[in-house]
PDB file of C-alpha atoms in Angstrom:
ATOM      1  CA  MET A   1     191.493  73.918 -51.528  1.00 43.00           C
ATOM      2  CA  GLY A   2     191.332  73.807 -55.302  1.00 51.00           C
ATOM      3  CA  THR A   3     191.531  76.756 -57.636  1.00 50.00           C
ATOM      4  CA  LYS A   4     189.924  80.145 -57.145  1.00 48.00           C
ATOM      5  CA  SER A   5     189.979  80.877 -60.851  1.00 51.00           C
ATOM      6  CA  THR A   6     186.781  80.751 -62.853  1.00 47.00           C
ATOM      7  CA  GLU A   7     188.706  81.202 -66.070  1.00 53.00           C
ATOM      8  CA  ASP A   8     188.633  77.489 -66.610  1.00 81.00           C
ATOM      9  CA  LEU A   9     185.493  76.550 -64.702  1.00 86.00           C
ATOM     10  CA  LEU A  10     184.039  74.967 -67.843  1.00 88.00           C
ATOM     11  CA  GLY A  11     187.292  73.166 -68.602  1.00 91.00           C
ATOM     12  CA  ILE A  12     187.255  71.576 -65.146  1.00 90.00           C
ATOM     13  CA  ILE A  13     183.608  70.513 -65.563  1.00 92.00           C
ATOM     14  CA  GLU A  14     184.272  69.111 -69.039  1.00 94.00           C
ATOM     15  CA  LYS A  15     187.242  67.056 -67.809  1.00 94.00           C
ATOM     16  CA  ARG A  16     185.165  65.617 -64.962  1.00 93.00           C
ATOM     17  CA  ALA A  17     182.336  64.709 -67.382  1.00 96.00           C
ATOM     18  CA  LEU A  18     184.750  62.917 -69.726  1.00 97.00           C
ATOM     19  CA  GLN A  19     186.174  60.931 -66.789  1.00 96.00           C
ATOM     20  CA  ASN A  20     182.709  59.992 -65.504  1.00 95.00           C
ATOM     21  CA  LYS A  21     180.825  59.331 -68.742  1.00 97.00           C
ATOM     22  CA  ALA A  22     177.729  58.832 -66.567  1.00 97.00           C
ATOM     23  CA  ARG A  23     174.339  57.513 -67.693  1.00 98.00           C
ATOM     24  CA  VAL A  24     172.251  60.671 -68.108  1.00 98.00           C
ATOM     25  CA  ALA A  25     168.525  60.710 -68.915  1.00 98.00           C
ATOM     26  CA  ILE A  26     166.949  63.753 -70.575  1.00 98.00           C
ATOM     27  CA  GLY A  27     163.238  64.562 -70.732  1.00 97.00           C
ATOM     28  CA  VAL A  28     161.806  65.067 -74.216  1.00 97.00           C
ATOM     29  CA  ARG A  29     158.486  66.735 -74.979  1.00 95.00           C
ATOM     30  CA  ASN A  30     157.763  68.072 -78.490  1.00 95.00           C
ATOM     31  CA  PRO A  31     161.158  66.975 -79.825  1.00 95.00           C
ATOM     32  CA  THR A  32     162.985  69.056 -82.431  1.00 95.00           C
ATOM     33  CA  PRO A  33     166.000  68.082 -84.557  1.00 95.00           C
ATOM     34  CA  LYS A  34     168.034  70.773 -82.728  1.00 94.00           C
ATOM     35  CA  MET A  35     167.215  69.297 -79.341  1.00 95.00           C
ATOM     36  CA  LEU A  36     167.949  65.696 -80.321  1.00 96.00           C
ATOM     37  CA  ASN A  37     171.181  66.726 -82.057  1.00 96.00           C
ATOM     38  CA  SER A  38     172.373  68.564 -78.942  1.00 96.00           C
ATOM     39  CA  ALA A  39     171.794  65.393 -76.873  1.00 97.00           C
ATOM     40  CA  LYS A  40     173.679  63.333 -79.458  1.00 97.00           C
ATOM     41  CA  ASP A  41     176.538  65.889 -79.432  1.00 97.00           C
ATOM     42  CA  ALA A  42     176.962  65.311 -75.674  1.00 97.00           C
ATOM     43  CA  HIS A  43     176.921  61.541 -76.248  1.00 98.00           C
ATOM     44  CA  ASP A  44     179.395  61.724 -79.148  1.00 98.00           C
ATOM     45  CA  ALA A  45     181.743  64.035 -77.229  1.00 97.00           C
ATOM     46  CA  GLY A  46     181.992  61.329 -74.564  1.00 98.00           C
ATOM     47  CA  TYR A  47     180.439  63.432 -71.789  1.00 98.00           C
ATOM     48  CA  ALA A  48     177.745  60.869 -71.015  1.00 98.00           C
ATOM     49  CA  HIS A  49     175.775  57.860 -72.160  1.00 98.00           C
ATOM     50  CA  VAL A  50     172.587  59.756 -73.046  1.00 98.00           C
ATOM     51  CA  ILE A  51     169.109  58.238 -72.783  1.00 98.00           C
ATOM     52  CA  LEU A  52     166.054  60.049 -74.185  1.00 98.00           C
ATOM     53  CA  ILE A  53     162.813  59.854 -72.198  1.00 98.00           C
ATOM     54  CA  GLY A  54     159.709  60.731 -74.201  1.00 98.00           C
ATOM     55  CA  ASN A  55     157.215  59.767 -76.883  1.00 98.00           C
ATOM     56  CA  LYS A  56     159.066  57.153 -78.950  1.00 97.00           C
ATOM     57  CA  LYS A  57     156.939  57.717 -82.043  1.00 97.00           C
ATOM     58  CA  GLU A  58     157.654  61.466 -82.103  1.00 97.00           C
ATOM     59  CA  ILE A  59     161.377  60.912 -81.447  1.00 98.00           C
ATOM     60  CA  ASP A  60     161.653  58.207 -84.119  1.00 97.00           C
ATOM     61  CA  ALA A  61     159.879  60.458 -86.628  1.00 97.00           C
ATOM     62  CA  ILE A  62     162.872  62.826 -86.356  1.00 97.00           C
ATOM     63  CA  GLY A  63     165.343  59.977 -85.973  1.00 96.00           C
ATOM     64  CA  THR A  64     168.101  59.345 -83.443  1.00 96.00           C
ATOM     65  CA  GLU A  65     170.764  56.757 -82.656  1.00 96.00           C
ATOM     66  CA  LEU A  66     170.441  57.323 -78.914  1.00 97.00           C
ATOM     67  CA  GLU A  67     168.691  54.938 -76.534  1.00 97.00           C
ATOM     68  CA  VAL A  68     165.013  55.916 -76.141  1.00 98.00           C
ATOM     69  CA  ILE A  69     162.682  55.007 -73.303  1.00 97.00           C
ATOM     70  CA  GLY A  70     159.150  55.503 -74.584  1.00 98.00           C
ATOM     71  CA  THR A  71     156.616  57.260 -72.358  1.00 98.00           C
ATOM     72  CA  ASN A  72     153.933  59.918 -72.568  1.00 97.00           C
ATOM     73  CA  ASP A  73     154.868  61.110 -69.077  1.00 98.00           C
ATOM     74  CA  PRO A  74     158.559  62.079 -69.127  1.00 98.00           C
ATOM     75  CA  GLU A  75     157.977  64.313 -66.070  1.00 97.00           C
ATOM     76  CA  LYS A  76     157.238  61.274 -63.895  1.00 98.00           C
ATOM     77  CA  VAL A  77     159.604  58.770 -65.542  1.00 98.00           C
ATOM     78  CA  LEU A  78     162.654  61.072 -65.188  1.00 97.00           C
ATOM     79  CA  GLY A  79     162.285  61.176 -61.405  1.00 96.00           C
ATOM     80  CA  ASP A  80     161.497  57.476 -61.152  1.00 97.00           C
ATOM     81  CA  MET A  81     164.640  56.550 -63.102  1.00 97.00           C
ATOM     82  CA  LEU A  82     166.780  58.774 -60.929  1.00 96.00           C
ATOM     83  CA  LYS A  83     165.351  57.277 -57.754  1.00 95.00           C
ATOM     84  CA  SER A  84     165.744  53.675 -58.961  1.00 96.00           C
ATOM     85  CA  LYS A  85     169.367  54.433 -59.962  1.00 95.00           C
ATOM     86  CA  TYR A  86     168.667  53.207 -63.521  1.00 96.00           C
ATOM     87  CA  VAL A  87     170.447  56.418 -64.523  1.00 98.00           C
ATOM     88  CA  ASP A  88     173.198  58.315 -62.702  1.00 97.00           C
ATOM     89  CA  ALA A  89     171.752  61.752 -63.421  1.00 98.00           C
ATOM     90  CA  ALA A  90     168.830  63.458 -65.138  1.00 98.00           C
ATOM     91  CA  VAL A  91     168.343  66.652 -67.141  1.00 98.00           C
ATOM     92  CA  ARG A  92     164.872  68.181 -67.408  1.00 97.00           C
ATOM     93  CA  GLY A  93     165.250  69.019 -71.100  1.00 96.00           C
ATOM     94  CA  THR A  94     161.822  69.918 -72.467  1.00 95.00           C
ATOM     95  CA  ALA A  95     159.785  68.042 -69.846  1.00 96.00           C
ATOM     96  CA  ARG A  96     157.356  70.397 -68.089  1.00 95.00           C
ATOM     97  CA  ALA A  97     158.878  72.246 -65.135  1.00 91.00           C
ATOM     98  CA  SER A  98     156.261  72.228 -62.403  1.00 91.00           C
ATOM     99  CA  GLU A  99     155.219  68.589 -62.874  1.00 96.00           C
ATOM    100  CA  THR A 100     158.818  67.361 -63.105  1.00 96.00           C
ATOM    101  CA  LEU A 101     159.936  69.255 -60.003  1.00 94.00           C
ATOM    102  CA  SER A 102     156.879  68.453 -57.865  1.00 95.00           C
ATOM    103  CA  HIS A 103     157.246  64.722 -58.664  1.00 96.00           C
ATOM    104  CA  LEU A 104     160.961  64.931 -57.872  1.00 95.00           C
ATOM    105  CA  LYS A 105     160.230  66.566 -54.512  1.00 94.00           C
ATOM    106  CA  LYS A 106     157.692  63.886 -53.653  1.00 95.00           C
ATOM    107  CA  ILE A 107     159.703  60.766 -54.525  1.00 94.00           C
ATOM    108  CA  LEU A 108     163.037  62.041 -53.196  1.00 92.00           C
ATOM    109  CA  ASN A 109     161.452  63.434 -50.007  1.00 90.00           C
ATOM    110  CA  GLN A 110     162.765  66.938 -50.612  1.00 88.00           C
ATOM    111  CA  GLU A 111     160.830  69.584 -48.724  1.00 86.00           C
ATOM    112  CA  LYS A 112     162.339  72.405 -50.742  1.00 85.00           C
ATOM    113  CA  LEU A 113     164.364  72.479 -53.949  1.00 87.00           C
ATOM    114  CA  HIS A 114     167.339  74.830 -54.173  1.00 90.00           C
ATOM    115  CA  ARG A 115     168.700  75.471 -57.683  1.00 92.00           C
ATOM    116  CA  ILE A 116     171.959  77.177 -58.611  1.00 95.00           C
ATOM    117  CA  ALA A 117     172.373  78.158 -62.273  1.00 95.00           C
ATOM    118  CA  LEU A 118     175.613  78.009 -64.251  1.00 95.00           C
ATOM    119  CA  LEU A 119     175.838  80.954 -66.650  1.00 95.00           C
ATOM    120  CA  GLN A 120     178.428  82.228 -69.079  1.00 93.00           C
ATOM    121  CA  THR A 121     178.860  85.846 -70.163  1.00 94.00           C
ATOM    122  CA  ASN A 122     179.242  86.713 -73.843  1.00 93.00           C
ATOM    123  CA  GLU A 123     182.982  87.027 -73.140  1.00 92.00           C
ATOM    124  CA  GLY A 124     183.104  83.418 -71.968  1.00 89.00           C
ATOM    125  CA  LYS A 125     183.314  83.989 -68.205  1.00 91.00           C
ATOM    126  CA  ALA A 126     181.425  81.248 -66.356  1.00 93.00           C
ATOM    127  CA  PHE A 127     179.829  81.741 -62.942  1.00 95.00           C
ATOM    128  CA  PHE A 128     177.133  80.282 -60.699  1.00 96.00           C
ATOM    129  CA  ILE A 129     174.121  82.334 -59.605  1.00 97.00           C
ATOM    130  CA  ALA A 130     171.248  81.825 -57.156  1.00 96.00           C
ATOM    131  CA  PRO A 131     168.391  82.161 -56.490  1.00 95.00           C
ATOM    132  CA  VAL A 132     166.936  81.961 -60.023  1.00 92.00           C
ATOM    133  CA  GLY A 133     163.431  80.670 -59.248  1.00 88.00           C
ATOM    134  CA  ILE A 134     161.003  83.553 -58.770  1.00 85.00           C
ATOM    135  CA  ASP A 135     159.742  82.029 -55.513  1.00 85.00           C
ATOM    136  CA  GLU A 136     163.178  81.107 -54.130  1.00 88.00           C
ATOM    137  CA  GLY A 137     165.526  82.868 -51.739  1.00 89.00           C
ATOM    138  CA  ASN A 138     162.930  84.531 -49.533  1.00 88.00           C
ATOM    139  CA  GLY A 139     164.322  85.476 -46.165  1.00 92.00           C
ATOM    140  CA  LEU A 140     167.817  85.554 -44.713  1.00 95.00           C
ATOM    141  CA  ALA A 141     167.824  81.916 -43.602  1.00 94.00           C
ATOM    142  CA  ASP A 142     166.989  80.708 -47.112  1.00 93.00           C
ATOM    143  CA  LYS A 143     169.684  82.904 -48.688  1.00 95.00           C
ATOM    144  CA  ILE A 144     172.277  81.566 -46.263  1.00 96.00           C
ATOM    145  CA  SER A 145     171.119  77.999 -47.072  1.00 93.00           C
ATOM    146  CA  PHE A 146     171.597  78.762 -50.761  1.00 94.00           C
ATOM    147  CA  ILE A 147     175.172  79.884 -50.120  1.00 97.00           C
ATOM    148  CA  LYS A 148     176.044  76.873 -47.957  1.00 96.00           C
ATOM    149  CA  LEU A 149     174.548  74.330 -50.379  1.00 94.00           C
ATOM    150  CA  GLY A 150     175.942  76.108 -53.441  1.00 95.00           C
ATOM    151  CA  VAL A 151     179.431  76.334 -51.962  1.00 96.00           C
ATOM    152  CA  GLU A 152     179.370  72.625 -51.089  1.00 92.00           C
ATOM    153  CA  HIS A 153     178.442  71.777 -54.697  1.00 90.00           C
ATOM    154  CA  ILE A 154     181.041  74.083 -56.264  1.00 91.00           C
ATOM    155  CA  ARG A 155     183.727  72.533 -54.040  1.00 90.00           C
ATOM    156  CA  ARG A 156     182.880  69.154 -55.591  1.00 86.00           C
ATOM    157  CA  PHE A 157     184.658  70.372 -58.729  1.00 85.00           C
ATOM    158  CA  ASN A 158     187.750  71.127 -56.616  1.00 84.00           C
ATOM    159  CA  ILE A 159     187.119  74.850 -57.087  1.00 88.00           C
ATOM    160  CA  GLU A 160     187.164  77.191 -54.105  1.00 90.00           C
ATOM    161  CA  PRO A 161     183.973  79.301 -54.219  1.00 94.00           C
ATOM    162  CA  VAL A 162     184.162  83.071 -53.936  1.00 96.00           C
ATOM    163  CA  VAL A 163     180.704  84.449 -53.165  1.00 98.00           C
ATOM    164  CA  GLY A 164     179.548  87.860 -54.391  1.00 98.00           C
ATOM    165  CA  VAL A 165     176.443  89.019 -52.510  1.00 98.00           C
ATOM    166  CA  LEU A 166     174.314  91.630 -54.322  1.00 98.00           C
ATOM    167  CA  SER A 167     171.811  94.102 -52.908  1.00 97.00           C
ATOM    168  CA  GLY A 168     169.494  96.804 -54.217  1.00 93.00           C
ATOM    169  CA  GLY A 169     171.697  99.913 -54.300  1.00 91.00           C
ATOM    170  CA  ARG A 170     175.067 101.468 -53.489  1.00 92.00           C
ATOM    171  CA  LEU A 171     176.056 102.258 -49.915  1.00 88.00           C
ATOM    172  CA  GLY A 172     175.667 105.958 -50.736  1.00 88.00           C
ATOM    173  CA  ASP A 173     171.990 105.311 -51.480  1.00 86.00           C
ATOM    174  CA  ILE A 174     171.093 104.580 -47.846  1.00 89.00           C
ATOM    175  CA  GLY A 175     168.070 106.618 -46.809  1.00 91.00           C
ATOM    176  CA  ARG A 176     166.542 106.921 -50.273  1.00 92.00           C
ATOM    177  CA  ASN A 177     164.265 103.921 -50.073  1.00 92.00           C
ATOM    178  CA  LYS A 178     163.305 101.588 -47.212  1.00 94.00           C
ATOM    179  CA  TYR A 179     163.381  98.454 -49.337  1.00 92.00           C
ATOM    180  CA  VAL A 180     166.840  99.277 -50.721  1.00 93.00           C
ATOM    181  CA  ASP A 181     168.094 100.001 -47.183  1.00 94.00           C
ATOM    182  CA  GLN A 182     166.841  96.594 -46.078  1.00 94.00           C
ATOM    183  CA  THR A 183     168.632  94.773 -48.929  1.00 94.00           C
ATOM    184  CA  LEU A 184     171.891  96.587 -48.097  1.00 96.00           C
ATOM    185  CA  ALA A 185     171.587  95.619 -44.419  1.00 96.00           C
ATOM    186  CA  ASP A 186     170.765  92.032 -45.415  1.00 96.00           C
ATOM    187  CA  GLY A 187     173.800  91.908 -47.722  1.00 97.00           C
ATOM    188  CA  ASP A 188     176.143  92.898 -44.889  1.00 97.00           C
ATOM    189  CA  PHE A 189     174.491  90.454 -42.494  1.00 98.00           C
ATOM    190  CA  ILE A 190     174.723  87.518 -44.930  1.00 98.00           C
ATOM    191  CA  VAL A 191     178.396  88.158 -45.714  1.00 98.00           C
ATOM    192  CA  ASN A 192     179.312  88.323 -42.016  1.00 98.00           C
ATOM    193  CA  ARG A 193     177.422  85.117 -41.251  1.00 98.00           C
ATOM    194  CA  VAL A 194     178.948  83.020 -44.031  1.00 98.00           C
ATOM    195  CA  ARG A 195     182.454  84.341 -43.391  1.00 98.00           C
ATOM    196  CA  GLU A 196     182.125  82.993 -39.851  1.00 97.00           C
ATOM    197  CA  ILE A 197     181.841  79.491 -41.302  1.00 96.00           C
ATOM    198  CA  GLY A 198     184.890  79.866 -43.540  1.00 96.00           C
ATOM    199  CA  ILE A 199     183.287  80.957 -46.809  1.00 97.00           C
ATOM    200  CA  ASP A 200     185.024  83.660 -48.858  1.00 97.00           C
ATOM    201  CA  ALA A 201     182.270  86.251 -49.427  1.00 98.00           C
ATOM    202  CA  ASN A 202     181.997  89.956 -50.203  1.00 98.00           C
ATOM    203  CA  HIS A 203     179.080  92.377 -50.455  1.00 98.00           C
ATOM    204  CA  TYR A 204     179.198  94.124 -53.843  1.00 98.00           C
ATOM    205  CA  THR A 205     175.956  96.101 -53.318  1.00 97.00           C
ATOM    206  CA  ILE A 206     174.288  96.561 -56.747  1.00 97.00           C
ATOM    207  CA  LEU A 207     177.595  96.452 -58.635  1.00 97.00           C
ATOM    208  CA  ILE A 208     177.279  93.101 -60.392  1.00 97.00           C
ATOM    209  CA  GLU A 209     179.935  94.257 -62.890  1.00 96.00           C
ATOM    210  CA  ASP A 210     182.481  94.376 -60.035  1.00 97.00           C
ATOM    211  CA  ALA A 211     181.267  91.153 -58.431  1.00 97.00           C
ATOM    212  CA  ILE A 212     181.786  89.189 -61.639  1.00 94.00           C
ATOM    213  CA  LYS A 213     185.471  90.169 -61.791  1.00 94.00           C
ATOM    214  CA  GLU A 214     186.213  88.428 -58.489  1.00 93.00           C
ATOM    215  CA  ALA A 215     183.374  86.074 -57.558  1.00 95.00           C
ATOM    216  CA  ASN A 216     182.415  82.732 -59.108  1.00 94.00           C
ATOM    217  CA  PHE A 217     179.123  82.453 -57.221  1.00 97.00           C
ATOM    218  CA  ILE A 218     176.704  85.398 -57.269  1.00 98.00           C
ATOM    219  CA  LEU A 219     173.862  85.669 -54.736  1.00 98.00           C
ATOM    220  CA  ALA A 220     171.045  87.873 -56.073  1.00 97.00           C
ATOM    221  CA  PRO A 221     168.864  89.886 -53.649  1.00 95.00           C
ATOM    222  CA  ASP A 222     165.882  87.618 -54.436  1.00 94.00           C
ATOM    223  CA  GLY A 223     164.602  85.063 -56.947  1.00 93.00           C
ATOM    224  CA  ILE A 224     162.960  87.654 -59.197  1.00 94.00           C
ATOM    225  CA  SER A 225     166.148  89.677 -59.684  1.00 96.00           C
ATOM    226  CA  GLY A 226     168.161  86.450 -60.079  1.00 96.00           C
ATOM    227  CA  ASN A 227     165.753  85.287 -62.777  1.00 94.00           C
ATOM    228  CA  LEU A 228     165.984  88.685 -64.511  1.00 96.00           C
ATOM    229  CA  ILE A 229     169.810  88.603 -64.428  1.00 96.00           C
ATOM    230  CA  PHE A 230     169.683  85.110 -65.962  1.00 94.00           C
ATOM    231  CA  ARG A 231     167.189  86.116 -68.694  1.00 92.00           C
ATOM    232  CA  THR A 232     168.919  89.387 -69.546  1.00 95.00           C
ATOM    233  CA  LEU A 233     172.299  87.709 -69.885  1.00 95.00           C
ATOM    234  CA  VAL A 234     171.093  84.680 -71.842  1.00 92.00           C
ATOM    235  CA  PHE A 235     168.329  86.100 -74.026  1.00 91.00           C
ATOM    236  CA  LEU A 236     169.477  89.697 -74.575  1.00 95.00           C
ATOM    237  CA  GLY A 237     173.159  89.799 -73.749  1.00 94.00           C
ATOM    238  CA  GLY A 238     174.618  87.018 -75.876  1.00 93.00           C
ATOM    239  CA  GLY A 239     175.479  84.875 -72.867  1.00 93.00           C
ATOM    240  CA  ASP A 240     174.601  81.246 -72.251  1.00 92.00           C
ATOM    241  CA  GLY A 241     172.685  79.303 -69.597  1.00 92.00           C
ATOM    242  CA  LEU A 242     174.223  75.883 -69.101  1.00 92.00           C
ATOM    243  CA  GLY A 243     171.676  74.458 -66.672  1.00 94.00           C
ATOM    244  CA  ALA A 244     170.808  74.671 -62.993  1.00 94.00           C
ATOM    245  CA  PRO A 245     171.733  71.783 -60.681  1.00 95.00           C
ATOM    246  CA  ILE A 246     169.219  71.114 -57.918  1.00 94.00           C
ATOM    247  CA  LEU A 247     171.297  71.003 -54.753  1.00 91.00           C
ATOM    248  CA  MET A 248     170.757  67.493 -53.359  1.00 91.00           C
ATOM    249  CA  ASP A 249     173.147  65.172 -51.540  1.00 86.00           C
ATOM    250  CA  GLU A 250     172.460  61.903 -53.286  1.00 89.00           C
ATOM    251  CA  HIS A 251     170.904  62.621 -56.650  1.00 94.00           C
ATOM    252  CA  VAL A 252     172.024  64.724 -59.605  1.00 95.00           C
ATOM    253  CA  PHE A 253     169.299  66.626 -61.443  1.00 97.00           C
ATOM    254  CA  ILE A 254     169.892  69.548 -63.805  1.00 97.00           C
ATOM    255  CA  ASP A 255     167.015  71.909 -64.433  1.00 95.00           C
ATOM    256  CA  THR A 256     167.037  73.623 -67.827  1.00 92.00           C
ATOM    257  CA  SER A 257     165.229  76.545 -69.389  1.00 78.00           C
ATOM    258  CA  ARG A 258     162.556  75.781 -71.985  1.00 66.00           C
ATOM    259  CA  VAL A 259     164.043  78.441 -74.220  1.00 64.00           C
ATOM    260  CA  GLY A 260     167.269  77.730 -76.091  1.00 64.00           C
ATOM    261  CA  GLY A 261     166.877  74.119 -77.090  1.00 66.00           C
ATOM    262  CA  HIS A 262     170.514  73.063 -76.786  1.00 86.00           C
ATOM    263  CA  TYR A 263     171.347  70.655 -73.993  1.00 95.00           C
ATOM    264  CA  THR A 264     174.923  69.539 -74.648  1.00 95.00           C
ATOM    265  CA  LYS A 265     176.433  71.504 -71.764  1.00 94.00           C
ATOM    266  CA  ALA A 266     173.607  70.670 -69.342  1.00 96.00           C
ATOM    267  CA  ILE A 267     174.301  66.967 -69.989  1.00 97.00           C
ATOM    268  CA  MET A 268     178.043  67.614 -69.510  1.00 96.00           C
ATOM    269  CA  LEU A 269     177.300  69.349 -66.175  1.00 95.00           C
ATOM    270  CA  ALA A 270     175.060  66.453 -65.045  1.00 96.00           C
ATOM    271  CA  SER A 271     177.720  63.860 -65.810  1.00 96.00           C
ATOM    272  CA  ALA A 272     180.420  65.938 -64.093  1.00 94.00           C
ATOM    273  CA  LEU A 273     178.471  66.080 -60.821  1.00 93.00           C
ATOM    274  CA  VAL A 274     177.925  62.319 -60.615  1.00 92.00           C
ATOM    275  CA  GLY A 275     179.877  60.559 -57.928  1.00 81.00           C
ATOM    276  CA  SER A 276     181.548  63.755 -56.796  1.00 64.00           C
ATOM    277  CA  GLU A 277     179.617  63.730 -53.527  1.00 52.00           C
ATOM    278  CA  GLN A 278     181.559  60.594 -52.582  1.00 45.00           C
ATOM    279  CA  ASN A 279     184.873  61.519 -54.204  1.00 43.00           C
ATOM    280  CA  ASP A 280     185.859  64.732 -52.509  1.00 39.00           C
TER     281      ASP A 280
END
């Protein structure tokens, strides 16, 4: 069943990336030296063969030794390259979010995109979290889908997922607020449902600090709170966001935040996921 430990989650991902050394395209808009260097770091570390997709003139003005595919529409070209199998995986990089994702949905015939983010606390503990899109994870069925898809992806790394479901208050808070009561009831319901299909899950109520000690996959009460957890950890709490794989069977795409500018680990994550859907 693999390991339950998240202590070396990143080590496992790194090893897989080094074995795969996949061809990974990254979208480039308004390139900076920091961004291009982080892509080259991933290439030099042996995680992937990195290809830059963006305005060749702007990229060349900064200078890079990486392969560049020149385009003024990286949002479209990224998806097209993934579909045509010219590359094994793609990372959004600094390509625009909504255009990149809507094109991806269209050409890969995906009705809905589910993303699961890989985060690291300032103490170095890595964990997955979903939903992180503000419009994701609405309704019980969608939350359960997130868990099933996320668990299947985490198992690709030969790691056994332990799911920590969060809700809006402690059990002792029942009766104080209707919305909080509903999230607590939903948390219990979700845990019972996914346990029935053999997934290790616990309801930690609002106690994320307890969940993180035991779980390697956190389910937030909704996309807004998931996004806030992500932003608080990464932008205020000294943690790190390593990228968010879109949960698809055939194609590997890592969504990245516009803020931060370093993409080495997102490229590593992309390369690590390649081929694993057939391997395990």
